[in-house]
PDB file of C-alpha atoms in Angstrom:
ATOM      1  CA  MET A   1      32.062-142.306 -30.272  1.00 48.00           C
ATOM      2  CA  GLU A   2      30.633-139.648 -27.964  1.00 79.00           C
ATOM      3  CA  LEU A   3      27.157-140.047 -28.943  1.00 84.00           C
ATOM      4  CA  TYR A   4      27.375-143.502 -28.445  1.00 87.00           C
ATOM      5  CA  ASN A   5      28.299-143.227 -24.910  1.00 90.00           C
ATOM      6  CA  ILE A   6      25.656-140.714 -24.363  1.00 92.00           C
ATOM      7  CA  GLU A   7      22.828-143.044 -25.672  1.00 93.00           C
ATOM      8  CA  LYS A   8      24.351-145.638 -23.177  1.00 94.00           C
ATOM      9  CA  LEU A   9      24.435-143.236 -20.617  1.00 95.00           C
ATOM     10  CA  LEU A  10      20.877-142.321 -21.158  1.00 95.00           C
ATOM     11  CA  GLU A  11      19.642-145.709 -21.126  1.00 95.00           C
ATOM     12  CA  LYS A  12      21.236-146.528 -18.071  1.00 95.00           C
ATOM     13  CA  TYR A  13      19.927-143.083 -16.650  1.00 96.00           C
ATOM     14  CA  PHE A  14      16.137-144.294 -17.130  1.00 96.00           C
ATOM     15  CA  GLU A  15      16.903-147.566 -15.586  1.00 95.00           C
ATOM     16  CA  ALA A  16      18.297-145.760 -12.598  1.00 94.00           C
ATOM     17  CA  THR A  17      21.560-147.547 -13.024  1.00 95.00           C
ATOM     18  CA  ALA A  18      24.116-144.829 -13.762  1.00 94.00           C
ATOM     19  CA  THR A  19      26.348-142.932 -11.277  1.00 95.00           C
ATOM     20  CA  VAL A  20      25.982-139.656 -10.055  1.00 94.00           C
ATOM     21  CA  ALA A  21      29.123-138.594 -12.153  1.00 94.00           C
ATOM     22  CA  GLU A  22      27.353-140.325 -15.361  1.00 95.00           C
ATOM     23  CA  GLU A  23      24.497-138.272 -14.581  1.00 95.00           C
ATOM     24  CA  GLU A  24      26.358-134.972 -14.188  1.00 94.00           C
ATOM     25  CA  MET A  25      28.027-135.994 -17.693  1.00 93.00           C
ATOM     26  CA  LEU A  26      24.246-136.122 -19.363  1.00 94.00           C
ATOM     27  CA  ARG A  27      23.420-133.191 -17.604  1.00 93.00           C
ATOM     28  CA  SER A  28      26.442-130.942 -18.892  1.00 93.00           C
ATOM     29  CA  PHE A  29      25.900-132.394 -22.560  1.00 94.00           C
ATOM     30  CA  PHE A  30      22.092-131.631 -22.501  1.00 93.00           C
ATOM     31  CA  LEU A  31      22.786-127.739 -21.365  1.00 92.00           C
ATOM     32  CA  GLN A  32      24.941-126.953 -24.090  1.00 90.00           C
ATOM     33  CA  LYS A  33      23.992-125.450 -27.282  1.00 85.00           C
ATOM     34  CA  ASN A  34      24.340-128.470 -30.306  1.00 86.00           C
ATOM     35  CA  ILE A  35      22.378-131.116 -29.040  1.00 89.00           C
ATOM     36  CA  PRO A  36      21.660-133.546 -32.043  1.00 90.00           C
ATOM     37  CA  GLU A  37      18.344-133.725 -33.553  1.00 89.00           C
ATOM     38  CA  HIS A  38      17.149-137.205 -32.289  1.00 89.00           C
ATOM     39  CA  LEU A  39      18.228-136.175 -28.500  1.00 91.00           C
ATOM     40  CA  GLN A  40      16.963-132.842 -28.439  1.00 89.00           C
ATOM     41  CA  GLN A  41      13.450-134.187 -26.972  1.00 88.00           C
ATOM     42  CA  TYR A  42      15.143-134.916 -23.792  1.00 92.00           C
ATOM     43  CA  ALA A  43      17.064-131.641 -23.200  1.00 91.00           C
ATOM     44  CA  PRO A  44      14.022-130.018 -21.632  1.00 91.00           C
ATOM     45  CA  MET A  45      14.489-132.680 -18.813  1.00 93.00           C
ATOM     46  CA  PHE A  46      17.795-131.875 -18.213  1.00 94.00           C
ATOM     47  CA  GLN A  47      16.964-128.245 -18.352  1.00 92.00           C
ATOM     48  CA  TYR A  48      14.478-128.353 -15.955  1.00 93.00           C
ATOM     49  CA  PHE A  49      16.521-129.920 -13.329  1.00 94.00           C
ATOM     50  CA  ALA A  50      19.422-127.527 -13.494  1.00 93.00           C
ATOM     51  CA  VAL A  51      17.019-124.556 -13.433  1.00 92.00           C
ATOM     52  CA  GLU A  52      15.788-125.772 -10.271  1.00 92.00           C
ATOM     53  CA  LYS A  53      18.793-126.340  -8.509  1.00 93.00           C
ATOM     54  CA  GLU A  54      18.855-122.752  -8.756  1.00 93.00           C
ATOM     55  CA  GLU A  55      15.847-121.767  -6.631  1.00 90.00           C
ATOM     56  CA  ARG A  56      17.012-120.203  -3.046  1.00 93.00           C
ATOM     57  CA  PHE A  57      15.372-119.652  -0.031  1.00 92.00           C
ATOM     58  CA  THR A  58      15.283-116.034   0.800  1.00 89.00           C
ATOM     59  CA  LYS A  59      13.176-115.809   3.641  1.00 88.00           C
ATOM     60  CA  ASP A  60      14.392-114.337   6.819  1.00 86.00           C
ATOM     61  CA  LEU A  61      15.156-116.524   9.581  1.00 85.00           C
ATOM     62  CA  PRO A  62      13.696-114.847  12.945  1.00 83.00           C
ATOM     63  CA  LEU A  63      16.619-116.358  15.148  1.00 81.00           C
ATOM     64  CA  LYS A  64      15.841-115.158  18.627  1.00 74.00           C
ATOM     65  CA  PRO A  65      18.840-115.690  21.020  1.00 65.00           C
ATOM     66  CA  LYS A  66      18.476-117.542  23.592  1.00 59.00           C
ATOM     67  CA  ARG A  67      17.559-115.706  26.773  1.00 61.00           C
ATOM     68  CA  LYS A  68      18.355-118.634  29.327  1.00 64.00           C
ATOM     69  CA  PHE A  69      18.936-116.407  31.919  1.00 69.00           C
ATOM     70  CA  VAL A  70      15.179-115.057  32.119  1.00 70.00           C
ATOM     71  CA  LYS A  71      14.376-118.811  33.440  1.00 75.00           C
ATOM     72  CA  TRP A  72      16.783-118.555  36.309  1.00 81.00           C
ATOM     73  CA  VAL A  73      15.936-114.751  37.067  1.00 85.00           C
ATOM     74  CA  SER A  74      12.326-116.312  38.159  1.00 85.00           C
ATOM     75  CA  VAL A  75      14.108-119.158  39.813  1.00 87.00           C
ATOM     76  CA  ALA A  76      16.330-116.760  42.107  1.00 88.00           C
ATOM     77  CA  ALA A  77      13.030-114.772  42.747  1.00 89.00           C
ATOM     78  CA  VAL A  78      11.242-117.850  44.102  1.00 91.00           C
ATOM     79  CA  ALA A  79      14.185-118.726  46.193  1.00 91.00           C
ATOM     80  CA  VAL A  80      14.711-115.522  47.219  1.00 91.00           C
ATOM     81  CA  LEU A  81      10.911-115.058  48.434  1.00 91.00           C
ATOM     82  CA  VAL A  82      10.882-118.275  50.491  1.00 91.00           C
ATOM     83  CA  ALA A  83      13.905-117.479  52.261  1.00 90.00           C
ATOM     84  CA  ALA A  84      12.148-113.901  53.035  1.00 89.00           C
ATOM     85  CA  ILE A  85       8.981-115.378  54.664  1.00 88.00           C
ATOM     86  CA  ASN A  86      11.359-117.896  56.387  1.00 84.00           C
ATOM     87  CA  ILE A  87      12.956-115.148  58.103  1.00 84.00           C
ATOM     88  CA  THR A  88      10.391-112.641  58.765  1.00 80.00           C
ATOM     89  CA  VAL A  89       7.779-115.251  60.185  1.00 75.00           C
ATOM     90  CA  PRO A  90       8.780-116.405  63.545  1.00 65.00           C
ATOM     91  CA  LYS A  91       8.549-120.396  63.842  1.00 63.00           C
ATOM     92  CA  SER A  92       6.003-121.655  65.737  1.00 63.00           C
ATOM     93  CA  THR A  93       7.082-123.881  68.194  1.00 65.00           C
ATOM     94  CA  ALA A  94       5.236-126.672  69.877  1.00 70.00           C
ATOM     95  CA  LEU A  95       2.811-125.967  73.009  1.00 69.00           C
ATOM     96  CA  GLU A  96       4.786-128.504  74.966  1.00 71.00           C
ATOM     97  CA  SER A  97       8.166-127.101  74.863  1.00 76.00           C
ATOM     98  CA  GLU A  98       6.697-123.658  76.039  1.00 78.00           C
ATOM     99  CA  TYR A  99       4.377-124.841  78.966  1.00 82.00           C
ATOM    100  CA  THR A 100       4.623-127.520  81.523  1.00 84.00           C
ATOM    101  CA  GLN A 101       1.935-130.518  81.295  1.00 85.00           C
ATOM    102  CA  GLU A 102       0.123-129.183  84.389  1.00 88.00           C
ATOM    103  CA  GLU A 103      -0.019-125.527  83.048  1.00 89.00           C
ATOM    104  CA  ILE A 104      -1.868-127.041  79.593  1.00 88.00           C
ATOM    105  CA  ALA A 105      -4.197-128.862  81.698  1.00 90.00           C
ATOM    106  CA  SER A 106      -5.100-126.481  83.802  1.00 92.00           C
ATOM    107  CA  ALA A 107      -5.702-124.272  80.493  1.00 91.00           C
ATOM    108  CA  GLN A 108      -8.082-126.753  78.880  1.00 92.00           C
ATOM    109  CA  GLU A 109     -10.107-126.839  81.962  1.00 93.00           C
ATOM    110  CA  ALA A 110     -10.592-123.427  82.024  1.00 94.00           C
ATOM    111  CA  PHE A 111     -11.712-123.409  78.374  1.00 93.00           C
ATOM    112  CA  LYS A 112     -13.884-126.195  79.072  1.00 93.00           C
ATOM    113  CA  LEU A 113     -15.664-124.356  82.119  1.00 92.00           C
ATOM    114  CA  LEU A 114     -15.824-121.248  79.468  1.00 91.00           C
ATOM    115  CA  ALA A 115     -17.471-123.457  76.880  1.00 90.00           C
ATOM    116  CA  TYR A 116     -20.000-124.626  79.271  1.00 90.00           C
ATOM    117  CA  ASN A 117     -21.095-121.552  80.663  1.00 87.00           C
ATOM    118  CA  PHE A 118     -21.408-120.152  77.306  1.00 84.00           C
ATOM    119  CA  ASN A 119     -23.755-123.041  76.714  1.00 84.00           C
ATOM    120  CA  LYS A 120     -26.003-122.443  79.413  1.00 82.00           C
ATOM    121  CA  GLY A 121     -26.438-118.896  78.602  1.00 77.00           C
ATOM    122  CA  THR A 122     -27.685-120.297  75.252  1.00 78.00           C
ATOM    123  CA  LYS A 123     -29.963-122.354  76.248  1.00 77.00           C
ATOM    124  CA  GLN A 124     -31.928-119.198  78.285  1.00 77.00           C
ATOM    125  CA  LEU A 125     -31.966-117.828  74.847  1.00 77.00           C
ATOM    126  CA  GLY A 126     -34.394-120.463  73.753  1.00 77.00           C
ATOM    127  CA  TYR A 127     -37.124-118.987  75.599  1.00 78.00           C
ATOM    128  CA  LEU A 128     -37.254-115.982  73.158  1.00 76.00           C
ATOM    129  CA  GLU A 129     -38.653-118.244  70.486  1.00 76.00           C
ATOM    130  CA  GLU A 130     -41.705-118.444  72.824  1.00 75.00           C
ATOM    131  CA  PHE A 131     -42.247-114.570  71.881  1.00 71.00           C
ATOM    132  CA  GLN A 132     -41.765-115.783  68.485  1.00 70.00           C
ATOM    133  CA  LYS A 133     -44.871-117.972  68.310  1.00 71.00           C
ATOM    134  CA  THR A 134     -47.261-115.714  70.761  1.00 67.00           C
ATOM    135  CA  THR A 135     -46.794-112.935  68.067  1.00 65.00           C
ATOM    136  CA  ASP A 136     -47.271-115.648  64.919  1.00 63.00           C
ATOM    137  CA  LYS A 137     -50.843-116.324  66.762  1.00 65.00           C
ATOM    138  CA  PHE A 138     -51.737-112.088  66.586  1.00 63.00           C
ATOM    139  CA  LEU A 139     -50.421-112.054  62.943  1.00 64.00           C
ATOM    140  CA  ILE A 140     -52.370-114.964  61.647  1.00 60.00           C
ATOM    141  CA  LYS A 141     -55.583-113.270  63.039  1.00 54.00           C
ATOM    142  CA  GLU A 142     -55.109-109.696  61.391  1.00 48.00           C
TER     143      GLU A 142
ATOM    144  CA  MET B   1      26.144-122.903  19.104  1.00 75.00           C
ATOM    145  CA  GLN B   2      26.019-119.198  18.617  1.00 82.00           C
ATOM    146  CA  GLN B   3      23.489-117.892  16.014  1.00 85.00           C
ATOM    147  CA  SER B   4      26.441-117.281  13.454  1.00 86.00           C
ATOM    148  CA  ASP B   5      27.778-120.675  13.996  1.00 86.00           C
ATOM    149  CA  PHE B   6      24.108-122.005  13.261  1.00 88.00           C
ATOM    150  CA  LEU B   7      23.671-120.135  10.139  1.00 89.00           C
ATOM    151  CA  HIS B   8      27.073-121.217   8.846  1.00 89.00           C
ATOM    152  CA  VAL B   9      25.999-124.544   9.392  1.00 88.00           C
ATOM    153  CA  VAL B  10      22.890-124.270   7.629  1.00 90.00           C
ATOM    154  CA  MET B  11      23.467-121.930   4.938  1.00 89.00           C
ATOM    155  CA  PRO B  12      24.665-124.741   2.480  1.00 90.00           C
ATOM    156  CA  PHE B  13      21.617-126.809   2.439  1.00 94.00           C
ATOM    157  CA  LYS B  14      18.715-124.106   3.370  1.00 94.00           C
ATOM    158  CA  ASP B  15      17.967-123.869  -0.594  1.00 95.00           C
ATOM    159  CA  LYS B  16      17.784-127.738  -0.740  1.00 96.00           C
ATOM    160  CA  LEU B  17      15.234-127.725   2.450  1.00 96.00           C
ATOM    161  CA  PHE B  18      13.405-124.917   0.512  1.00 96.00           C
ATOM    162  CA  ARG B  19      13.329-126.909  -2.848  1.00 96.00           C
ATOM    163  CA  LEU B  20      12.343-130.031  -1.333  1.00 96.00           C
ATOM    164  CA  ALA B  21       9.406-128.708   0.895  1.00 95.00           C
ATOM    165  CA  LYS B  22       8.267-126.566  -2.604  1.00 95.00           C
ATOM    166  CA  ARG B  23       8.382-130.121  -4.566  1.00 94.00           C
ATOM    167  CA  LEU B  24       5.976-131.281  -2.397  1.00 94.00           C
ATOM    168  CA  LEU B  25       3.952-128.087  -1.120  1.00 92.00           C
ATOM    169  CA  VAL B  26       3.795-126.815  -4.542  1.00 90.00           C
ATOM    170  CA  SER B  27       3.252-123.367  -3.212  1.00 90.00           C
ATOM    171  CA  LYS B  28       6.361-121.236  -2.797  1.00 92.00           C
ATOM    172  CA  GLU B  29       4.757-119.476   0.271  1.00 93.00           C
ATOM    173  CA  GLU B  30       4.066-122.384   1.919  1.00 92.00           C
ATOM    174  CA  ALA B  31       7.065-123.951   1.247  1.00 94.00           C
ATOM    175  CA  GLU B  32       8.995-120.843   2.476  1.00 95.00           C
ATOM    176  CA  ASP B  33       6.922-121.373   5.854  1.00 94.00           C
ATOM    177  CA  ALA B  34       7.701-124.680   6.140  1.00 95.00           C
ATOM    178  CA  THR B  35      11.622-123.856   5.552  1.00 95.00           C
ATOM    179  CA  GLN B  36      11.716-121.631   8.055  1.00 95.00           C
ATOM    180  CA  GLU B  37       9.699-123.540  10.737  1.00 93.00           C
ATOM    181  CA  VAL B  38      12.244-126.781  10.234  1.00 94.00           C
ATOM    182  CA  LEU B  39      14.894-124.092  10.535  1.00 93.00           C
ATOM    183  CA  LEU B  40      13.743-122.485  13.316  1.00 92.00           C
ATOM    184  CA  LYS B  41      12.950-125.951  14.893  1.00 92.00           C
ATOM    185  CA  LEU B  42      16.615-126.957  14.127  1.00 91.00           C
ATOM    186  CA  TRP B  43      17.657-123.792  15.934  1.00 90.00           C
ATOM    187  CA  SER B  44      15.641-124.781  19.055  1.00 88.00           C
ATOM    188  CA  LYS B  45      17.676-127.872  19.543  1.00 84.00           C
ATOM    189  CA  ASN B  46      20.688-126.469  18.438  1.00 76.00           C
ATOM    190  CA  LYS B  47      22.644-127.792  21.801  1.00 75.00           C
ATOM    191  CA  LEU B  48      22.235-131.314  20.336  1.00 77.00           C
ATOM    192  CA  MET B  49      23.431-130.233  16.675  1.00 75.00           C
ATOM    193  CA  ASN B  50      26.672-131.374  17.328  1.00 73.00           C
ATOM    194  CA  SER B  51      25.546-135.553  18.390  1.00 74.00           C
ATOM    195  CA  TYR B  52      24.089-135.613  14.749  1.00 76.00           C
ATOM    196  CA  ASN B  53      26.800-136.418  12.640  1.00 76.00           C
ATOM    197  CA  ASN B  54      25.158-135.399   9.146  1.00 86.00           C
ATOM    198  CA  VAL B  55      22.899-132.364  10.025  1.00 90.00           C
ATOM    199  CA  GLU B  56      21.650-131.544   6.406  1.00 92.00           C
ATOM    200  CA  ALA B  57      20.272-135.260   6.068  1.00 92.00           C
ATOM    201  CA  TYR B  58      18.563-134.842   9.439  1.00 92.00           C
ATOM    202  CA  ALA B  59      17.352-131.611   8.609  1.00 93.00           C
ATOM    203  CA  MET B  60      16.029-132.817   5.004  1.00 95.00           C
ATOM    204  CA  MET B  61      14.234-135.602   6.978  1.00 94.00           C
ATOM    205  CA  MET B  62      12.733-133.137   9.012  1.00 94.00           C
ATOM    206  CA  THR B  63      11.540-131.382   5.883  1.00 96.00           C
ATOM    207  CA  LYS B  64      10.119-133.952   4.224  1.00 96.00           C
ATOM    208  CA  ASN B  65       8.452-135.283   7.290  1.00 95.00           C
ATOM    209  CA  PHE B  66       6.892-131.940   7.988  1.00 95.00           C
ATOM    210  CA  CYS B  67       5.658-131.556   4.229  1.00 94.00           C
ATOM    211  CA  LEU B  68       4.022-134.732   4.262  1.00 93.00           C
ATOM    212  CA  ASP B  69       2.248-133.679   7.589  1.00 92.00           C
ATOM    213  CA  ARG B  70       1.173-130.520   6.129  1.00 90.00           C
ATOM    214  CA  LEU B  71      -0.200-132.669   2.989  1.00 90.00           C
ATOM    215  CA  LYS B  72      -1.815-135.189   5.071  1.00 87.00           C
ATOM    216  CA  SER B  73      -4.242-132.152   7.273  1.00 84.00           C
ATOM    217  CA  LYS B  74      -6.980-130.786   5.828  1.00 55.00           C
ATOM    218  CA  GLN B  75      -5.938-127.347   6.112  1.00 58.00           C
ATOM    219  CA  ALA B  76      -3.119-127.846   3.451  1.00 52.00           C
ATOM    220  CA  GLY B  77      -5.671-129.707   1.641  1.00 57.00           C
ATOM    221  CA  HIS B  78      -7.481-126.661   1.518  1.00 60.00           C
ATOM    222  CA  LEU B  79      -4.635-124.568   0.839  1.00 58.00           C
ATOM    223  CA  LYS B  80      -3.733-126.943  -2.120  1.00 54.00           C
ATOM    224  CA  LEU B  81      -7.036-126.660  -3.667  1.00 52.00           C
ATOM    225  CA  VAL B  82      -6.952-122.986  -3.838  1.00 49.00           C
ATOM    226  CA  HIS B  83      -3.313-123.117  -4.973  1.00 49.00           C
ATOM    227  CA  THR B  84      -4.103-125.268  -7.918  1.00 50.00           C
ATOM    228  CA  ASN B  85      -6.606-122.589  -9.377  1.00 45.00           C
ATOM    229  CA  TYR B  86      -3.913-120.237 -10.352  1.00 47.00           C
ATOM    230  CA  GLU B  87      -0.940-122.661 -10.579  1.00 45.00           C
ATOM    231  CA  ASP B  88      -0.148-121.344 -13.998  1.00 49.00           C
ATOM    232  CA  ASN B  89       0.817-117.957 -12.734  1.00 46.00           C
ATOM    233  CA  ASN B  90       3.482-119.407 -10.502  1.00 51.00           C
ATOM    234  CA  ILE B  91       5.744-119.837 -14.249  1.00 49.00           C
ATOM    235  CA  SER B  92       8.056-116.548 -13.807  1.00 51.00           C
ATOM    236  CA  PRO B  93       8.079-114.710 -16.985  1.00 52.00           C
ATOM    237  CA  GLN B  94      12.065-114.920 -16.964  1.00 52.00           C
ATOM    238  CA  ARG B  95      12.190-118.497 -16.906  1.00 45.00           C
ATOM    239  CA  GLN B  96       9.709-118.652 -19.795  1.00 46.00           C
ATOM    240  CA  MET B  97      11.730-116.414 -21.670  1.00 49.00           C
ATOM    241  CA  GLU B  98      14.527-118.515 -21.181  1.00 46.00           C
ATOM    242  CA  VAL B  99      13.698-121.987 -22.066  1.00 51.00           C
ATOM    243  CA  GLY B 100      10.163-121.675 -23.289  1.00 62.00           C
ATOM    244  CA  ASP B 101       7.369-123.597 -21.858  1.00 77.00           C
ATOM    245  CA  SER B 102       8.769-126.995 -21.845  1.00 82.00           C
ATOM    246  CA  LEU B 103      10.211-126.341 -18.549  1.00 86.00           C
ATOM    247  CA  ALA B 104       6.640-125.468 -17.261  1.00 87.00           C
ATOM    248  CA  TRP B 105       5.035-128.286 -18.638  1.00 88.00           C
ATOM    249  CA  ILE B 106       7.705-130.690 -16.792  1.00 91.00           C
ATOM    250  CA  GLU B 107       6.721-129.001 -13.761  1.00 91.00           C
ATOM    251  CA  LYS B 108       3.228-129.965 -14.330  1.00 91.00           C
ATOM    252  CA  ILE B 109       4.424-133.293 -14.856  1.00 92.00           C
ATOM    253  CA  MET B 110       6.309-133.679 -12.095  1.00 93.00           C
ATOM    254  CA  ASP B 111       3.303-132.183  -9.642  1.00 91.00           C
ATOM    255  CA  ASP B 112       1.243-135.144 -10.865  1.00 92.00           C
ATOM    256  CA  LEU B 113       3.838-137.662  -9.729  1.00 94.00           C
ATOM    257  CA  PRO B 114       3.126-139.665  -6.796  1.00 94.00           C
ATOM    258  CA  ASP B 115       4.869-137.850  -3.461  1.00 93.00           C
ATOM    259  CA  GLN B 116       7.637-140.487  -3.223  1.00 94.00           C
ATOM    260  CA  GLN B 117       8.400-140.406  -7.059  1.00 96.00           C
ATOM    261  CA  LYS B 118       8.697-136.949  -6.738  1.00 95.00           C
ATOM    262  CA  LEU B 119      11.062-137.094  -3.497  1.00 96.00           C
ATOM    263  CA  VAL B 120      13.350-139.367  -5.302  1.00 96.00           C
ATOM    264  CA  LEU B 121      13.542-137.481  -8.179  1.00 96.00           C
ATOM    265  CA  GLN B 122      13.784-133.934  -6.798  1.00 96.00           C
ATOM    266  CA  LEU B 123      16.791-135.726  -4.404  1.00 96.00           C
ATOM    267  CA  ARG B 124      18.558-137.455  -7.292  1.00 96.00           C
ATOM    268  CA  ASP B 125      17.904-135.290 -10.383  1.00 96.00           C
ATOM    269  CA  VAL B 126      17.712-131.812  -8.873  1.00 95.00           C
ATOM    270  CA  GLU B 127      20.127-132.121  -5.561  1.00 95.00           C
ATOM    271  CA  GLN B 128      22.518-135.002  -7.020  1.00 95.00           C
ATOM    272  CA  TYR B 129      22.316-137.572  -4.091  1.00 95.00           C
ATOM    273  CA  GLU B 130      23.528-141.046  -4.045  1.00 95.00           C
ATOM    274  CA  TYR B 131      21.299-143.594  -3.595  1.00 95.00           C
ATOM    275  CA  GLU B 132      22.489-144.821  -0.060  1.00 94.00           C
ATOM    276  CA  GLU B 133      21.667-141.252   1.343  1.00 94.00           C
ATOM    277  CA  ILE B 134      18.274-141.442  -0.668  1.00 96.00           C
ATOM    278  CA  SER B 135      16.975-144.538   0.705  1.00 95.00           C
ATOM    279  CA  ASP B 136      18.404-143.404   4.407  1.00 94.00           C
ATOM    280  CA  LEU B 137      16.638-140.037   3.845  1.00 94.00           C
ATOM    281  CA  LEU B 138      13.231-141.931   2.367  1.00 94.00           C
ATOM    282  CA  GLU B 139      13.456-145.154   4.760  1.00 94.00           C
ATOM    283  CA  MET B 140      13.338-146.979   1.591  1.00 94.00           C
ATOM    284  CA  LYS B 141      15.254-149.940   0.620  1.00 95.00           C
ATOM    285  CA  PRO B 142      18.006-149.063  -2.299  1.00 93.00           C
ATOM    286  CA  GLY B 143      16.177-151.192  -4.734  1.00 94.00           C
ATOM    287  CA  ALA B 144      12.784-149.770  -4.149  1.00 96.00           C
ATOM    288  CA  VAL B 145      14.392-146.001  -4.233  1.00 96.00           C
ATOM    289  CA  ARG B 146      16.030-147.098  -8.096  1.00 96.00           C
ATOM    290  CA  VAL B 147      12.696-148.587  -8.876  1.00 96.00           C
ATOM    291  CA  ALA B 148      11.088-145.666  -7.986  1.00 96.00           C
ATOM    292  CA  LEU B 149      13.289-143.121  -9.642  1.00 96.00           C
ATOM    293  CA  SER B 150      13.178-145.157 -13.234  1.00 96.00           C
ATOM    294  CA  ARG B 151       9.549-145.438 -13.053  1.00 96.00           C
ATOM    295  CA  ALA B 152       9.490-141.389 -12.429  1.00 96.00           C
ATOM    296  CA  ARG B 153      12.087-140.635 -14.839  1.00 96.00           C
ATOM    297  CA  LYS B 154      10.313-142.967 -17.453  1.00 96.00           C
ATOM    298  CA  THR B 155       6.615-141.073 -16.553  1.00 96.00           C
ATOM    299  CA  VAL B 156       8.503-137.689 -17.127  1.00 95.00           C
ATOM    300  CA  ARG B 157       9.881-138.892 -20.294  1.00 94.00           C
ATOM    301  CA  GLU B 158       6.678-140.220 -21.441  1.00 93.00           C
ATOM    302  CA  LYS B 159       4.278-137.443 -21.001  1.00 91.00           C
ATOM    303  CA  LEU B 160       7.153-135.139 -22.600  1.00 89.00           C
ATOM    304  CA  MET B 161       6.818-137.173 -25.509  1.00 87.00           C
ATOM    305  CA  GLN B 162       3.194-136.940 -25.868  1.00 86.00           C
ATOM    306  CA  LYS B 163       3.457-133.256 -25.513  1.00 80.00           C
ATOM    307  CA  HIS B 164       5.887-133.013 -28.410  1.00 74.00           C
ATOM    308  CA  LYS B 165       3.611-135.638 -30.777  1.00 74.00           C
ATOM    309  CA  HIS B 166       0.599-133.336 -30.286  1.00 70.00           C
ATOM    310  CA  GLY B 167       2.780-130.332 -31.358  1.00 59.00           C
ATOM    311  CA  ILE B 168       1.456-128.367 -28.742  1.00 51.00           C
ATOM    312  CA  VAL B 169       5.030-126.688 -28.320  1.00 46.00           C
TER     313      VAL B 169
END
């Protein structure tokens, strides 16, 4: 009776229509010692699967604790730095608020005058180039 | 989630991940590395973990995808080649003593199966997953799972019979 059942279950097993529970019955049948001769050929399969299930993962798992505060420390450092710069560097206020229009206009005129006179000075320096030319002539002759 | 909580969640299925990885990658070392990588990835997402209704299924899926990617990459192809050179040394003497080399032979037969059949056989016959779980995990139709499983089991049986007939045992 039981053997008949086992043969039926084997058939279902190979057609992949057996349930997990039925397959469990087969497994326990084939893992015992006295298996009838004609069924012995199937035993290694079930033994193999049983042995395979014993395999264990033994490698360490280097889990690092999450150091979230490190991230926030850098954010805080940047914030502190920005604040410090804001405090130490005085705000550059706009010119218009510190001086009157006339003062600005006269300052601009003074700068223009200065620039004009500087340019006049550099024009005079242009004559120096002539010296260069004349010495060049001598140099070529030599 | 704290480290201890994470380990508590992961403990019951970490061996399953490893066995799945080993089934695909064959080499124990590679499987260990893959499992470690998957678990660390899971740990890095541990905030989300409460939102997965089935962490085990999710982790198994990650492992499967990770290993298939590894197999696809050239690097793994190279490692695999190196590995097959001394495949036979992998069988522990303990196992040989216990059950003779029939089991080593089955391992060889399984190594030759297509990846999908390997996966189905591993999930069903080693881990006893339900058909629906397997079809979710492998993104296959339930009918296709049964076909692949039946085919894989019959192939193993057939090759095993061939060996017995030739009297190599």
